[in-house]
Amino acid sequence: MHGVVNWAVHFFMLDEGPLIWLSDFLIICASLGIVGVLTKFRLWKWLWDEWLTTVDHKKIGIMYMIAAILMLFRGGTDGLLMRAQLAWPNMHFLSADHYDQIFTTHGTIMILFMAMPAIIGFFNVAVPLQIGCRDVAFPYLNAISFWLFFFAAMLFNLSFVVGGSPDGGWTSYPPYVENQFDPGPGENYYLVALSISGIGTIATGINFLVTILRMRAPGMTFMRMPMFTWSVFVTSVIILFAFPVLTVALGLLLIDRDFGSHFFTVDGGGAPMQYVNLFWFWGHPEVYIVILPIFGLMSEVISTFSHKRIFGYSAMVVSMVAIAILSFVTWVHHFFTMGAGPGVNSFFGVSTMAIAIPTGVKVFNWIFTMHKGRLEFKSAMLWSLGVIPNFLIGGLTGVMLAVPPADYQYHNSYFLIAHFHYTLIGGTVFGVFSGLYYWWPKMFGVLLNEKLGRWHFWTFMIGFNICFFPQFFLGFMGMTRRMYTYPAGYGWGVVNLISTIGAFLMGVGFIIFVYNVLWSARYGERDTTGDPWDGRTLEWATTSPAPHYNFAIIPTVKGRDAWWLMKQSGEPINGPKDVPFRPIHMPNNSGRPFIMSVFFFLMGAGFVFQWWILAIIGFVGVLICMAQRSFEYDDSHYIPVEEIEKTEAAAGRL
Amino acid sequence: MSNASTAVHGDHHPVDPNVPLEYHEEENSLRIIGFWLFLGQDMILFSSLFATYIVMHGRVAGGPTSQQLFDVTGFTIETIALLFSSFTCGLATYEMRRGHRNAVIGWILVTLALGLVFLGFEVSEFIHDVGLGATLQRSGFLSAFYILVGTHGSHVTVGVLWVMLLIFQLLRRGITPVTARKVFLWSIYWHFLDAVWIFIFTVVYLTGKVI
Ligand code: HEM
Ligand SMILES: [Cu+2]
């Protein structure tokens, strides 16, 4: 009995002090709150029918976005905890162990469970509408992708209160993370959760490639596709080439840890560098996976709010393809200092700098798009414009880091931290906010408040610069990354304090955003037209939110900026009056993606704790779900014409 | 709804009646491209494993080397069985195009049997090696060997289980565009595994026997 209690106390980390108790308390309160509300308002059935079983890309997109915002909160809290600790020399409110866990979960969550779902959320929200089709090519698979991501994120977050978080950094380099030096479930959580969500991401890549290749509306040739759709296409190709490599890196490391093999160990003939190469062969393309879609949506936003077509469309496309190709030949710049030699380092230094060229092309095209345009500084536009100078700082310091001899000076210092936060926040997060303000009406039928949006933008943007700009200098002053505290006397104290103040200002910006969401849900302006920004692409042709079937009649595309052209020529969206509606073929909802992902979760937990029975149960469950699907022949239905007429009439579109 | 069977939730593209049966519904042809892309990512996965194997090949940590371990007869039989199964799998597709359900099932069964022969030899090779102390845990080389060859083997196992499900569906429904598509997808999967095996045969076994 005593043994069991001891085990449980350790397992649930009750011996780890107040931080864990508080988290336990908050998690229990939040869970009880959710269960309570769902039960009180009898929402369980609604939740299951409308959300958990949905295969509708629009709803899946919304779920991705909600998850991403929650994860931004979790990762942001981690960031603020770290900044609090670093605000002044010799602070010890986080122990070294806790600090390590927190920077690891912060980095991992921000990239894999915040940035990725945010951009994949936008894929779902916008692409099928932009190319004028009724859903993605494989809606059922799309639901699987989402639930795999969701349960992987749950598993990863669980680590904080059950068994301990990973602490090997978001890169999880061996040999440190091998069992010998880092026993316990922590790193297994990282490996398993990333593998599971990686499967979902690969499926998303395939799904959107086929969707864009095969489901474009008639007349939409490749060179008439909206820029965002182009960026999704290119990104999906990168996903397809990069993610399997990550799967292998993580899988092999997990086999090392769970089954004692010697891929990356120091003894037994292991080769830790092989992991580092595999990891970054995925890792560098990954940073383009989270920025290219942002470039795409910025092109949409800037052209919409300049009321001009995008400048240099083909140059934009070519530069994206060039970035995609180059992104696969730069991975060594993450470890110049690991001794590959001057020849190799020079090659990768030059290839990295070369990426600045197509990126520069894009920046100039955005600027020329605005030139002589009728500019409208809505919040979405502010965020997109904010990307330009901030991402520029990130990019230019990136070129500095790409100079191998110089990199020996600031490698893994705060200079690097500042650099990648300028690209990831100044690029991806700003872009995500831009996309949220832009597509919010399409997602929810409500506009976010512009005034709050401006407050949100300015506080966050200024806070961000106060937080991260000084860190370039901290790097030059010798402060290295992943340092849990530092002694007085180096002159770092005041600079760090400024940085921390900036971080909290960003927190304020985030709170304004959340307030904006809540305020707008209640008082926000409804979007009755479906086209609040005088948009150019087809997602603005349908209602906000779009009906289940997206378009009653699939539009015929006559050129770039299809909806703009239709508005110019006064063409109605539902075609000439005499063309009758036809029944629309749609996929059925299914609970299986959800259930299958639960089994994945169980299997994952089995691998985390080496509970093989649980792993086998999960695995068999997954197989059974797949076999059942193989025997499912009747998985779609028709929406009858009367229902379409009713919906279109209600939207005033008959 | 006369054209109900050709509709897809995207858009209606006219279907050319001259293409093979498995392409006859647009939904099916989408899945076929999707599956090709899936095989593309699988190829990257195997490439990463191959790269790792090549790096690890010499890292034997004082344990058995590939030259000492590999058994020529064993891997030759495996190779012949799998290559031949690709041929019989092709015959199954051929009969499917001609609409002979029972012949399709017959050739699938032959393919299945050859697949099982392959797996049997692979498993017995592994058991034999482990008996000699050449375990996954012994050295970096052996870790990479077992995981590369084992990943291929587990793919073959999935192929075997999958096609068993398809046999039931063929028996129940005959050759329709949907069952034809399923058999076709399985067949390209099977050929793909054959292609991967050719690389394992040369890079792992043949090369490993020489150096
Ligand atoms: C709320 C704003 C944020 C703050 C205050 C913040 C702060 C920090 C801090 C203090 C560190 C640890 C530095 C160290 O000790 O080495 C860090 C690391 C990191 N951050 Fe952030 N960050 C923020 C947002 C983001 C975002 C949005 C992303 C990605 C999209 C991101 C990605 C990372 C990564 C990858 C690491 C490296 C983790 C590691 O060393 O393994 N951060 N951040
Ligand atoms: Cu990189």
XYZ file of C-alpha atoms in Angstrom, chain A residues 30 61 76 138 162 164 214 326 348 365 383 395 419 424 429 488 499 517 545:
19
model
C -11.117 23.702 -16.039
C -10.297 24.721 -39.524
C 3.266 32.071 -23.892
C -10.302 13.412 -48.377
C 2.116 13.293 -15.065
C 7.545 14.958 -15.892
C -7.677 18.060 -58.713
C 16.605 25.955 -51.256
C 25.756 25.739 -46.471
C 6.435 42.800 -54.548
C -0.453 42.813 -38.908
C 15.985 37.684 -41.996
C 16.827 36.074 -34.460
C 8.666 33.138 -35.690
C 2.583 34.914 -35.184
C 25.409 39.628 -11.267
C 13.310 42.423 -22.195
C -12.839 37.819 -29.389
C -19.904 31.588 -42.638
